[in-house]
XYZ file of C-alpha atoms in Angstrom:
631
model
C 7.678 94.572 -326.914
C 5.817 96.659 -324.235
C 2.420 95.391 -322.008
C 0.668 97.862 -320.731
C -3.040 98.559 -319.235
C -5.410 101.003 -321.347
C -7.424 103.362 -319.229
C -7.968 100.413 -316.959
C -8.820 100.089 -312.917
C -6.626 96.667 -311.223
C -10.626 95.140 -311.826
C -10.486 95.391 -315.545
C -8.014 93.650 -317.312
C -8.731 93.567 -320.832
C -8.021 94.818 -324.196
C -4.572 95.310 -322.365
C -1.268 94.058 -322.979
C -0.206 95.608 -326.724
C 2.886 93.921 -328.047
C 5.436 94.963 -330.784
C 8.428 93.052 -331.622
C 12.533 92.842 -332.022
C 13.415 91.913 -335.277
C 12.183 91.534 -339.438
C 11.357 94.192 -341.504
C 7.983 96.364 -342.245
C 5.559 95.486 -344.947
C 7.041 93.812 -347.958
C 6.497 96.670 -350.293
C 8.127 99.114 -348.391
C 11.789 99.773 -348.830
C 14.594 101.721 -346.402
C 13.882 105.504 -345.414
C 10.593 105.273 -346.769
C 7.499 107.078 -345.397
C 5.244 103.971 -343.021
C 2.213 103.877 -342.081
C 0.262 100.573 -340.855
C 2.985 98.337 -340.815
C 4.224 94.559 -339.291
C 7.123 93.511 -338.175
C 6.459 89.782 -338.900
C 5.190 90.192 -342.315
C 2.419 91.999 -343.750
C -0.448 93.084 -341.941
C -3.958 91.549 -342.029
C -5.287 95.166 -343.427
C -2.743 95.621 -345.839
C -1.717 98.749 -346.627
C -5.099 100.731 -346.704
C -6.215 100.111 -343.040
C -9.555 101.990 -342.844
C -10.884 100.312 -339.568
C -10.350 97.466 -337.812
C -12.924 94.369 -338.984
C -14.683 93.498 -335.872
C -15.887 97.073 -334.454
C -19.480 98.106 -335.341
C -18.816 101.735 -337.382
C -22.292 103.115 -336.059
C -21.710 102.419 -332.732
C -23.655 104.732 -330.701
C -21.428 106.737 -328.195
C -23.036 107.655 -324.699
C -23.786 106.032 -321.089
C -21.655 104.819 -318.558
C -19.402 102.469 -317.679
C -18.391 101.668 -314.060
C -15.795 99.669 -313.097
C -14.304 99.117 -309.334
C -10.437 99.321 -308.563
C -8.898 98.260 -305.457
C -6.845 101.016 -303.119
C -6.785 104.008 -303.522
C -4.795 106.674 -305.755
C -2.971 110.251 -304.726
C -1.547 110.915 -308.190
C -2.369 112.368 -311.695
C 1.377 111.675 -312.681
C 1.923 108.058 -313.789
C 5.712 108.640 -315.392
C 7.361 108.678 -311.663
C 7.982 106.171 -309.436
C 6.520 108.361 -306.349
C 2.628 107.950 -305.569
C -0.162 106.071 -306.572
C -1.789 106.777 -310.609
C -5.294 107.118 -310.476
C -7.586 104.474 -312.246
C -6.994 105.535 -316.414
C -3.706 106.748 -316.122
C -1.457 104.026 -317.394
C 2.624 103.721 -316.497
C 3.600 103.104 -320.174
C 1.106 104.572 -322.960
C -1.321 107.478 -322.846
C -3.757 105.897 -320.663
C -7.578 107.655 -321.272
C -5.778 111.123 -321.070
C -2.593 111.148 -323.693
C -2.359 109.850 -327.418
C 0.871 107.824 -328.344
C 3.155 108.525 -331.721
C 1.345 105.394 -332.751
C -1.432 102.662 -331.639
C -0.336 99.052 -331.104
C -3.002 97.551 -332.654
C -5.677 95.137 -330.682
C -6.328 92.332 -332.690
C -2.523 91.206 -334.197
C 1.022 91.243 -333.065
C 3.367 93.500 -334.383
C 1.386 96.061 -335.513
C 1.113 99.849 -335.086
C -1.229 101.895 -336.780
C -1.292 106.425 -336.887
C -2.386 108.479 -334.370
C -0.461 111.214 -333.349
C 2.160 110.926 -335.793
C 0.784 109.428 -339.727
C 4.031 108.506 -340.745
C 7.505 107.112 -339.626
C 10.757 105.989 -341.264
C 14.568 105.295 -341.056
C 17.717 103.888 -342.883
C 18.998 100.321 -343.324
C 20.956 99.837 -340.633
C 18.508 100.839 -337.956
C 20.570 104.058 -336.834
C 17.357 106.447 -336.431
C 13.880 106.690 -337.101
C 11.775 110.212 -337.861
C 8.578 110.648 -337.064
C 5.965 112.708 -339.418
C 3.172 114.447 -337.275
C -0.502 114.429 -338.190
C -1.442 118.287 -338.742
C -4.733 117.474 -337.712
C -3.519 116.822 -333.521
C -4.301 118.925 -331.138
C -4.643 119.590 -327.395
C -7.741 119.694 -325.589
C -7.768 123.337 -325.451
C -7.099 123.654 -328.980
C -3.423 124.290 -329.132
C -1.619 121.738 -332.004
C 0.596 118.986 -330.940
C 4.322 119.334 -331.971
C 7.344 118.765 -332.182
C 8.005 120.466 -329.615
C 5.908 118.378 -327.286
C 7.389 115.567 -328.589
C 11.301 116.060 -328.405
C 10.209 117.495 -324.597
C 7.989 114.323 -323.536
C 11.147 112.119 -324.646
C 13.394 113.505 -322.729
C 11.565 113.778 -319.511
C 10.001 110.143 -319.702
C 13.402 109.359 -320.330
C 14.829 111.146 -317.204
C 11.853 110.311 -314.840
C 10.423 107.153 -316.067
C 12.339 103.763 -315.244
C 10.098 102.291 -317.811
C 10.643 104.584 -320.787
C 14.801 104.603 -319.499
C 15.005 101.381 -320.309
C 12.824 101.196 -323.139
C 14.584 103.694 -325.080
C 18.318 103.069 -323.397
C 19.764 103.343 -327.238
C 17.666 106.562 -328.061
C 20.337 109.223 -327.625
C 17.960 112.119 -328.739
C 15.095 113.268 -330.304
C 15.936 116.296 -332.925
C 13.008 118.821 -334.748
C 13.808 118.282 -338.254
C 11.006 120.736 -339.252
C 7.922 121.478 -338.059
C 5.848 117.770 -338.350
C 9.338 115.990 -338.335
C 11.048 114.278 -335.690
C 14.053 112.972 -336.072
C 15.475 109.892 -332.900
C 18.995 108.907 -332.765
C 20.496 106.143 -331.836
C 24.143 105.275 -330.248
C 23.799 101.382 -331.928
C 23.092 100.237 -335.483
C 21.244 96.953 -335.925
C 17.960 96.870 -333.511
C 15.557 96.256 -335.730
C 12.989 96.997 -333.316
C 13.479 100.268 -332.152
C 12.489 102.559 -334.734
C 8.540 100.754 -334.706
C 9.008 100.908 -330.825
C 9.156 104.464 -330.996
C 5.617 104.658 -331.659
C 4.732 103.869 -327.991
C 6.076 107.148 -327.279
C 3.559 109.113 -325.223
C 2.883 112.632 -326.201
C 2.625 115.233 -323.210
C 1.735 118.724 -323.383
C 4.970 121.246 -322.893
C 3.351 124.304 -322.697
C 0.883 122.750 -319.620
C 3.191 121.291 -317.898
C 5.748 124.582 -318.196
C 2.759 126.571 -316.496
C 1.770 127.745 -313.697
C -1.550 126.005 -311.646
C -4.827 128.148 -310.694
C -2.491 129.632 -307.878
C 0.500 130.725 -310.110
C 2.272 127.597 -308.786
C 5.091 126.297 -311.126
C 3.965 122.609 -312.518
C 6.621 120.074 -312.410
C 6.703 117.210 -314.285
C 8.774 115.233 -311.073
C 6.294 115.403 -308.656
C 3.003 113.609 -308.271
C -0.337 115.988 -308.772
C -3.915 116.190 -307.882
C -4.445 118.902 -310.936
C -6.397 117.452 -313.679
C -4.018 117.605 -316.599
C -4.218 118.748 -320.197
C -4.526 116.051 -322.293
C -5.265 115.217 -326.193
C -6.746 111.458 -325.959
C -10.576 110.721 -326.177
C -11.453 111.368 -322.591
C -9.965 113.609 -319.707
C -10.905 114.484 -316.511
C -15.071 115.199 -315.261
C -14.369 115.091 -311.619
C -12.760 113.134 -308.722
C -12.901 112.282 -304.946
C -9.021 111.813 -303.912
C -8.351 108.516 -303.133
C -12.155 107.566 -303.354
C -13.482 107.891 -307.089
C -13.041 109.146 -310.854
C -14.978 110.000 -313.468
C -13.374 111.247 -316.937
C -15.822 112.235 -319.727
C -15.746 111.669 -323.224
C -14.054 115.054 -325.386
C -17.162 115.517 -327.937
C -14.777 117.412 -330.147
C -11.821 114.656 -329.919
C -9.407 115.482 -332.662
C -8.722 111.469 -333.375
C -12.141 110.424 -333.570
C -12.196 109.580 -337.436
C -8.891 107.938 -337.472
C -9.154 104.033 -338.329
C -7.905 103.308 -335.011
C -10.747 104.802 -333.040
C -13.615 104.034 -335.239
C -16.420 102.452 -333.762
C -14.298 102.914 -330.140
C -14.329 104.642 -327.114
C -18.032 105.126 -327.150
C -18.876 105.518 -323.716
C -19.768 109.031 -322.255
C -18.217 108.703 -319.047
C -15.992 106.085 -317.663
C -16.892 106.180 -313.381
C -13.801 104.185 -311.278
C -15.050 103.847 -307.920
C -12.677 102.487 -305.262
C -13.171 99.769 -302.738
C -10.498 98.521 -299.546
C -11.065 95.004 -300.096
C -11.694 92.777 -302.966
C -15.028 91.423 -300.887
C -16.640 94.785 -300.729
C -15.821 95.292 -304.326
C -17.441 92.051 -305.525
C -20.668 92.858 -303.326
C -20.479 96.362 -305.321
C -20.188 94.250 -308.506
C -23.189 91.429 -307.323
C -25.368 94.599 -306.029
C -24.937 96.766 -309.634
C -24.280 100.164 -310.325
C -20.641 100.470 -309.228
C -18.666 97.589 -311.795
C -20.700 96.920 -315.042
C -18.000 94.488 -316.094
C -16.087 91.721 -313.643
C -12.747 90.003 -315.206
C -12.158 86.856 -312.997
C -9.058 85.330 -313.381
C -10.122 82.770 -309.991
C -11.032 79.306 -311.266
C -12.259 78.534 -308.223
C -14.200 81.576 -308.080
C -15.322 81.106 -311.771
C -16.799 77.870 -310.881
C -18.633 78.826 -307.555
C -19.442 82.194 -306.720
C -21.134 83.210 -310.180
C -24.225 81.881 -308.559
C -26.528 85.072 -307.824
C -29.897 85.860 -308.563
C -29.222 88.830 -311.025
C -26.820 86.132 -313.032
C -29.525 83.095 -312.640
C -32.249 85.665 -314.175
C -29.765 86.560 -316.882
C -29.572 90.157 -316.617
C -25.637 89.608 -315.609
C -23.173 87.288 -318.537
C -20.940 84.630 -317.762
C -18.765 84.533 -320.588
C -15.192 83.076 -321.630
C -13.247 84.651 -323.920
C -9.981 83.664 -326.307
C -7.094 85.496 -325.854
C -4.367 83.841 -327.740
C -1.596 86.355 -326.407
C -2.144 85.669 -322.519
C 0.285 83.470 -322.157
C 2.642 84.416 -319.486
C 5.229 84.105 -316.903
C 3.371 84.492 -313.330
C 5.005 83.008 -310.254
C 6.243 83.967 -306.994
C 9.269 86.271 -307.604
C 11.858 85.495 -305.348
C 14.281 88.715 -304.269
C 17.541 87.824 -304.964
C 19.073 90.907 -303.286
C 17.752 89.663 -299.935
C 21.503 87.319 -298.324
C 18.293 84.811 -297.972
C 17.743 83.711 -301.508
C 21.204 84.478 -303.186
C 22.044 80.495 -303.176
C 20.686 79.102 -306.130
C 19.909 76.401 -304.333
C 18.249 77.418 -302.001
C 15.984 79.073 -304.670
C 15.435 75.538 -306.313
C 14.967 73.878 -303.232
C 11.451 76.368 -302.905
C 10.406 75.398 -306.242
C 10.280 71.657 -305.046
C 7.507 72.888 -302.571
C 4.936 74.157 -304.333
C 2.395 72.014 -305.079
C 0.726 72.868 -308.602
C -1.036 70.253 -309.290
C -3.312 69.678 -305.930
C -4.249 73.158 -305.669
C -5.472 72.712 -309.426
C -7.334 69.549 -308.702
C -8.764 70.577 -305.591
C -9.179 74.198 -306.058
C -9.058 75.061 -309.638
C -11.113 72.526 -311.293
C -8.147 71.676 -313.670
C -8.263 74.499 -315.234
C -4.561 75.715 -315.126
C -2.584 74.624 -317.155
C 1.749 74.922 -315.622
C 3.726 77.896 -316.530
C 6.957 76.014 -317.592
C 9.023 78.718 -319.494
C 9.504 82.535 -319.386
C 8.070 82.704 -323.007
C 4.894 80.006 -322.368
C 2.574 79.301 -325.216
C 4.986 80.512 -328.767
C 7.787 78.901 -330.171
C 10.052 81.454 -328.016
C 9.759 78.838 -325.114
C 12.831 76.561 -324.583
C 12.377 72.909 -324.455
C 14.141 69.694 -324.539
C 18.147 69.830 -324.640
C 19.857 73.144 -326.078
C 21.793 72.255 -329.844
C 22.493 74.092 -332.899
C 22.967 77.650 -332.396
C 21.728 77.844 -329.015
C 23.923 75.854 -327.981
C 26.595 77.996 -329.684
C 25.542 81.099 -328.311
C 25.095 79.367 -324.076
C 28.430 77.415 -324.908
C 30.316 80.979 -324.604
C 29.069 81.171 -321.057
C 29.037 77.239 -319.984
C 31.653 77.820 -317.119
C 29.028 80.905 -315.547
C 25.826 78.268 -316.308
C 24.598 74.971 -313.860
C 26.398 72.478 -315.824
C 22.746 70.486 -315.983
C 21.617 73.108 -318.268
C 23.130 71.315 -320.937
C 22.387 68.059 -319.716
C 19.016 67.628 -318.554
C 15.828 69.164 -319.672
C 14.101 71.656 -317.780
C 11.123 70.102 -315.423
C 9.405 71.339 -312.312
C 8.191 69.191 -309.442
C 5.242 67.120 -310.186
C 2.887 66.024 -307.510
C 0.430 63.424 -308.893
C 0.697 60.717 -306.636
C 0.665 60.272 -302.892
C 4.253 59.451 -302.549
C 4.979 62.561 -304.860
C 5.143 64.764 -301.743
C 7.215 62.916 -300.069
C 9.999 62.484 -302.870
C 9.499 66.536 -303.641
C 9.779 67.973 -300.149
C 12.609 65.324 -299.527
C 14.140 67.048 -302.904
C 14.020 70.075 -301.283
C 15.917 69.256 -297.902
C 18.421 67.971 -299.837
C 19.489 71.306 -301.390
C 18.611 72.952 -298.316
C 21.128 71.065 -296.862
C 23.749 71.328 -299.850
C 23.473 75.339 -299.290
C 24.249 74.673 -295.741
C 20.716 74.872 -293.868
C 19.277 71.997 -291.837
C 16.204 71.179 -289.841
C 16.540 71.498 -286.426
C 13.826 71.264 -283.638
C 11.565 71.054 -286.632
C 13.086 74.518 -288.230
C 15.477 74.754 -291.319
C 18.137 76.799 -289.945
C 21.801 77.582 -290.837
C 23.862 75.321 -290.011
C 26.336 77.777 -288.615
C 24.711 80.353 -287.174
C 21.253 78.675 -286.024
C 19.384 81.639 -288.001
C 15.716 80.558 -289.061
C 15.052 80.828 -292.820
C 11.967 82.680 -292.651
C 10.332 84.956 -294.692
C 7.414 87.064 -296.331
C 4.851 86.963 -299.330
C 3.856 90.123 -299.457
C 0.063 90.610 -301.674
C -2.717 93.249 -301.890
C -5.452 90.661 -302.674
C -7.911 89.482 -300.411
C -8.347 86.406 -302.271
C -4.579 85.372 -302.527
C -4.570 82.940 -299.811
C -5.863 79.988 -301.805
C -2.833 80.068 -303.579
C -0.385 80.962 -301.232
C -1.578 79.026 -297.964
C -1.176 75.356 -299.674
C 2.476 76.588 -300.469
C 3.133 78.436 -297.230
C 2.045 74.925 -295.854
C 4.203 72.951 -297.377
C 7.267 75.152 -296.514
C 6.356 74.325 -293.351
C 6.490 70.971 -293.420
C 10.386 71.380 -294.173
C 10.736 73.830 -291.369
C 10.674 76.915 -293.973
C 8.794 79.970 -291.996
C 6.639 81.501 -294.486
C 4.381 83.561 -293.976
C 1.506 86.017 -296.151
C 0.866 89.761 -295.231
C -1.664 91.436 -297.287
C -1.395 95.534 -297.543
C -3.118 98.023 -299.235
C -2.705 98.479 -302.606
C -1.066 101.882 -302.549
C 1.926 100.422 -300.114
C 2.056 97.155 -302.077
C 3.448 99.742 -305.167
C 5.352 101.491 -303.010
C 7.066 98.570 -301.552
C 7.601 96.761 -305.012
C 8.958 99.696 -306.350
C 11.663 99.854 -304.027
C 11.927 96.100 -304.059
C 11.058 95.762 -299.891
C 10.142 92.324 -299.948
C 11.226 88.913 -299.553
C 8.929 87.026 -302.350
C 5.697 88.794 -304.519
C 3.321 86.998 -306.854
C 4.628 88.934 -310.242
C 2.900 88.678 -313.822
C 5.430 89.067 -316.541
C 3.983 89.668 -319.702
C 5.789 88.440 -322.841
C 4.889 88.804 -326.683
C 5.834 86.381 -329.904
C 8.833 88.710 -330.698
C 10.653 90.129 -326.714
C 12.588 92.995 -327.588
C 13.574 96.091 -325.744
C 11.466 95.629 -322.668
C 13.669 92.685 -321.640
C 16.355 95.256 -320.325
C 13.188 95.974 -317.541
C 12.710 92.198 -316.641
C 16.294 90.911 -316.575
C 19.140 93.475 -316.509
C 21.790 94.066 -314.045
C 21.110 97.770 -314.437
C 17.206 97.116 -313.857
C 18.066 95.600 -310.721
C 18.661 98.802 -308.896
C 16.152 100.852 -310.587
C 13.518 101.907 -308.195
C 9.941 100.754 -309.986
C 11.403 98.234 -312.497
C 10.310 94.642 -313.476
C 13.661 93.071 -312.259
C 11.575 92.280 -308.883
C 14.019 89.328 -308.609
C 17.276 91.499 -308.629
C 19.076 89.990 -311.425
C 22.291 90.731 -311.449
C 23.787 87.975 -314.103
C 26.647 89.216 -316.791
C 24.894 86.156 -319.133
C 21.578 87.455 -318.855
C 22.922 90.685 -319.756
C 24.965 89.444 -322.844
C 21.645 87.295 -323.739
C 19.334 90.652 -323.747
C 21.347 92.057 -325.887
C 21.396 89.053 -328.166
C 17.373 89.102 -328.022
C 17.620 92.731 -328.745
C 20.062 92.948 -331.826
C 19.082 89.524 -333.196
C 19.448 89.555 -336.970
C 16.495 87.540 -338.561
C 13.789 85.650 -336.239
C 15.473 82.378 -336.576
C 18.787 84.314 -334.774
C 15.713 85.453 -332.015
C 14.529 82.292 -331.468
C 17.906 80.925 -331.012
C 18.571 83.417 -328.476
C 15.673 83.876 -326.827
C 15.772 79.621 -325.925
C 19.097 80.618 -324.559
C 17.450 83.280 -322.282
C 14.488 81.452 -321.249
C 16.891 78.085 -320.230
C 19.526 80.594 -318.084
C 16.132 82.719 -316.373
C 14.660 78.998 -315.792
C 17.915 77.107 -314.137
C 18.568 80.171 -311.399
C 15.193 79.701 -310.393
C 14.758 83.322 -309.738
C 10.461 82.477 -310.074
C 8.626 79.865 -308.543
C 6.248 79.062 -311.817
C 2.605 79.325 -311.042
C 0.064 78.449 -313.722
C -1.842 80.270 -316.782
C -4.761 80.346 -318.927
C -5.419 80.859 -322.458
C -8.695 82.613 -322.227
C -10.142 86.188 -320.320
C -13.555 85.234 -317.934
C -15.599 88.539 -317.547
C -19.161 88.458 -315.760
C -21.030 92.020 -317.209
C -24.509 93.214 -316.668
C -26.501 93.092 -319.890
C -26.826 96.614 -320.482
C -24.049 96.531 -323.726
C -24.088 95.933 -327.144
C -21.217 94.145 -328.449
C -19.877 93.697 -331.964
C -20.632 89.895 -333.498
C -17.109 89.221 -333.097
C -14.215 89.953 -330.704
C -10.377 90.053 -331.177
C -8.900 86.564 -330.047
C -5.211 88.291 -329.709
C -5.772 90.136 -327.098
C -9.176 88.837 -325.830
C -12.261 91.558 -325.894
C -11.981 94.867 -326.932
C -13.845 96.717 -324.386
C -13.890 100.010 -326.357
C -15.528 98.600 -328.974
C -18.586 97.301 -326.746
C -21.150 100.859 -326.302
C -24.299 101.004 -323.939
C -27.461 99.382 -324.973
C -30.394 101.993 -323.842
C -33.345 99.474 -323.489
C -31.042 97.480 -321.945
C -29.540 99.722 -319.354
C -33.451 101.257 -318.451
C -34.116 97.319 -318.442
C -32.099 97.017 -315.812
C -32.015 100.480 -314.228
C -36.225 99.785 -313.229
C -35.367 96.225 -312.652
C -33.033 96.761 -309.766
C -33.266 100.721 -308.842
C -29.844 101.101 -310.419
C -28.104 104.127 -309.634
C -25.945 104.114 -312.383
């Protein structure tokens, strides 16, 4: 699996986080090393074999207008594959973003599926030892030249070099061969992941011959570096124009080589796509409130959701309050505590901070119960561990028992619960406790070692404005244990920079997860991850279990062998307390002028599919006269 952001600002969240999976087989009626096109790893696709379009888009859709959106930051990049600089607002880290097509689209509204674009075909053997691509003749450049295989073998082995991401993702890949002139042929140094031959699909496609060139000044390009210079791309939009740091606009391509293909009909029908960039999150809400700058808000503040929607242009109606499903959005999001920091290497001390965080208050009192607990890695699917480990999860953690808490296999898995008045108390006295066990004790009202007086102190670090309702209630409880906490909020462009290079003491993190982990785990969990500059592994873990228990996710035979090891994964990740669990929600909130049209229906996967909405004219001039719109 893979969750990554479409052509998206850090303001628009949606149609978003694409999943594939680890294990089964393709369609029923296909058999070994034989030519695939739509396909699903956990059974057959909804469309069959004959996927034409995808049921909820309306075919006619008219393309033009604009749609604004606001991003927090700024950007000083054009280069999203390296860990140095900031991407600009459409450029995504993993996938094509606006600019590049992919071997294959993970489709929107079901799991496990990828449908053509760049390549129409793919196949490989029984045991998983390859996979070859078949190009689409039809792909091409936006100045004309033909995608090949060329471009293909050459993106793979410099996303593999200079993207952490794509590393990781494609660790087994050894190569990527030209078979012919559409073929591709990738090879791979284990037999048995049954995942990595549909996984190659998210292989972007970049554009050899650009990137071998020479710039307006006869300036070598290289791929390493970050860039200002609009790239060639082949996707449905590229570059119009752009202020650096301040705003972008990228344009529809009218002569877009994948507009007929199922997977794009009836989407991407905006013109232009305007991201215009704001400091603060205030400013960019007044920008939203005012119009003109962000057509569509996604909120994911229940407290905010419940107060601040509250403005005239809302009350009048010309701006929608709307909740959407989104059955995939479950999550692991918590504060990620860095384990390579001598602070936090105690487990439990680790524990002892989950004991002060107070869910259930701040979602009485700020949230409007609307949260619901994040208690597992793998919330919301039948991935999630629960109860006591048996059968063959308890096999597979019974290899490791003398390297796992022994209360693993003894007690089941519960965080701190604080529904009473005496429930601080008993949770905060919980935590002194194993304060005290790892050899720090309150002193003059400060936990300090017990040896060498040092304070245990430390940072959240955050880029939001609007963190603190979150993090002050916990910050104050630490306090009340003599735990000096504290929150610094940086600009956006540092916050990546310091994540990247892991130069922090505790981050909120969002962890995406899918019905079927795969691959992608290696980014989250792996000892190798750990001291990868821009991985996931923001908690540093370094764990010879969690590494055997990725790879037992990863080469799992038949999805009862996943789910067995996945439990196993999910109960080690849960009893180091490497995250302090935070809270989720099944459901996406956008506020958006009423100046779209929107098909009758919208996928419930992923939540809305904001390509498939296009720009109502009546309703945009509606507005545009209404309020002087400048958009």
């Amino acid at each position: 699996m893979r969750s990554f952001r479409v052509g998206t600002g850090s303001k628009l969240l949606i149609a978003a986080v694409v999943a594939t999976c680890s294990f089964a087989v393709a369609s029923a009626t296909a058999h070994a090393d034989e030519w695939r096109t739509t396909s699903s790893l956990l059974g057959d696709s909804k469309y069959g074999d004959n996927f034409q379009r995808y049921d909820y888009v309306n075919p006619d859709a008219p393309k033009g207008g604009t749609l604004n959106s606001t991003v927090l930051g700024t950007f000083d990049s054009f280069n999203p594959y390296i860990v140095q600089g900031a991407p600009a607002a459409g450029f995504a880290q993993f996938g094509g973003g606006l600019l590049y097509d992919t071997l294959m689209e993970q489709a929107i509204d079901e799991g496990s599926v990828s449908h053509p674009l760049v390549a129409e075909a793919y196949k490989y053997p029984d045991d998983f030892s390859s996979a070859t691509y078949r190009l689409n003749p039809d792909a091409t450049w936006h100045d004309g030249q033909p995608i090949t295989v060329d471009d293909v073998v050459w993106s793979f082995n410099v996303l593999k070099a200079n993207s952490p991401m794509y590393n990781r993702y494609f660790e087994n890949v050894t190569e990527a061969v030209a078979l012919s002139d559409r073929e591709i042929e990738f090879r791979f140094n284990q037999k048995g992941n049954r995942e990595l031959p549909k996984i190659l699909g998210d292989l972007v496609v970049l554009p050899k011959h650009w990137w071998e060139g020479t710039d307006k000044n006869g300036r070598k390009r290289d791929i390493t570096r970050p860039t200002l210079e609009p790239p060639l791309g082949s996707a449905a939009y590229r570059i119009k124009s752009f202020k650096p740091g301040a705003e972008i606009i990228w344009e529809r391509v009218p002569d877009y080589w994948g507009a007929k293909l199922p997977v794009k009909i009836g989407r991407e029908n905006f013109d232009t796509r305007r991201y215009t960039y704001f400091l603060d999150d205030s400013a960019a809400w007044l920008a939203f409130v005012k119009g003109g700058f962000e057509d569509i808000n996604s909120e994911n503040s229940a407290r905010r959701w419940m107060t601040v929607y509250n403005f005239p242009a809302l009350q009048a109606g010309d701006v929608i309050k709307k909740e959407f499903k989104a059955n995939s959005r479950a999550n692991m999001q918590g504060f990620a505590i860095n384990t390579r920091r001598p602070l936090f290497q105690d487990r439990r001390v680790r524990e002892a901070l989950s004991y002060a965080f107070d869910f259930d208050t701040i979602n009485r009192t700020q949230s409007f119960g609307l949260n619901t607990r994040i208690t597992s890695y793998f919330m919301g699917s039948d991935l999630a561990s629960s109860g006591l480990p048996q059968g063959e999860e308890l096999e597979i953690l019974d290899q490791y028992k003398d390297q796992l808490p022994p209360e693993l296999f003894t007690q089941e898995f519960k965080l701190p619960v604080y529904d009473t008045p005496q429930a601080e108390r008993k949770n905060l006295k919980a935590a002194v406790d194993l304060f005290a066990q790892a050899g720090w004790v309150i002193k003059d009202g400060k936990m300090v070692n017990a040896q060498t007086g040092q304070p245990f102190s430390f940072e959240i670090l955050d880029f939001r404005q609007g963190a603190e309702p979150t993090i002050n209630p916990y910050i104050a409880n630490l306090r009340k244990i003599g735990v000096g906490a504290t929150l610094r909020v940086i600009d956006d462009t540092q916050y990546v920079n310091r994540v990247n290079n892991f130069d922090f003491d505790m981050i909120t993190a969002v962890l995406p997860q899918s019905d079927s982990p795969g691959n992608e785990q290696r980014d989250f969990w792996s000892s190798k991850a750990a001291g990868t500059p821009g991985s996931r592994n923001y908690s540093g873990i370094r764990s010879p279990v969690v590494d055997a228990l990725v790879d037992r996710v990863i080469f799992a035979k038949d999805r009862d062998d996943l789910l067995a090891a996945t439990h196993a994964l999910d109960r080690v990740l849960l009893w180091n307390y490497y995250v302090v669990p935070q809270f989720t929600r099944p459901d996406v909130w956008l506020a958006y002028w009423n100046k779209f049209g929107i098909p009758d229906k919208q996928p419930t996967y992923l939540g809305p599919d904001i390509d498939s909405w296009w720009i109502d004219q009546d309703k945009e001039k509606a507005l545009a006269a209404k309020y002087k719109s400048t958009d």
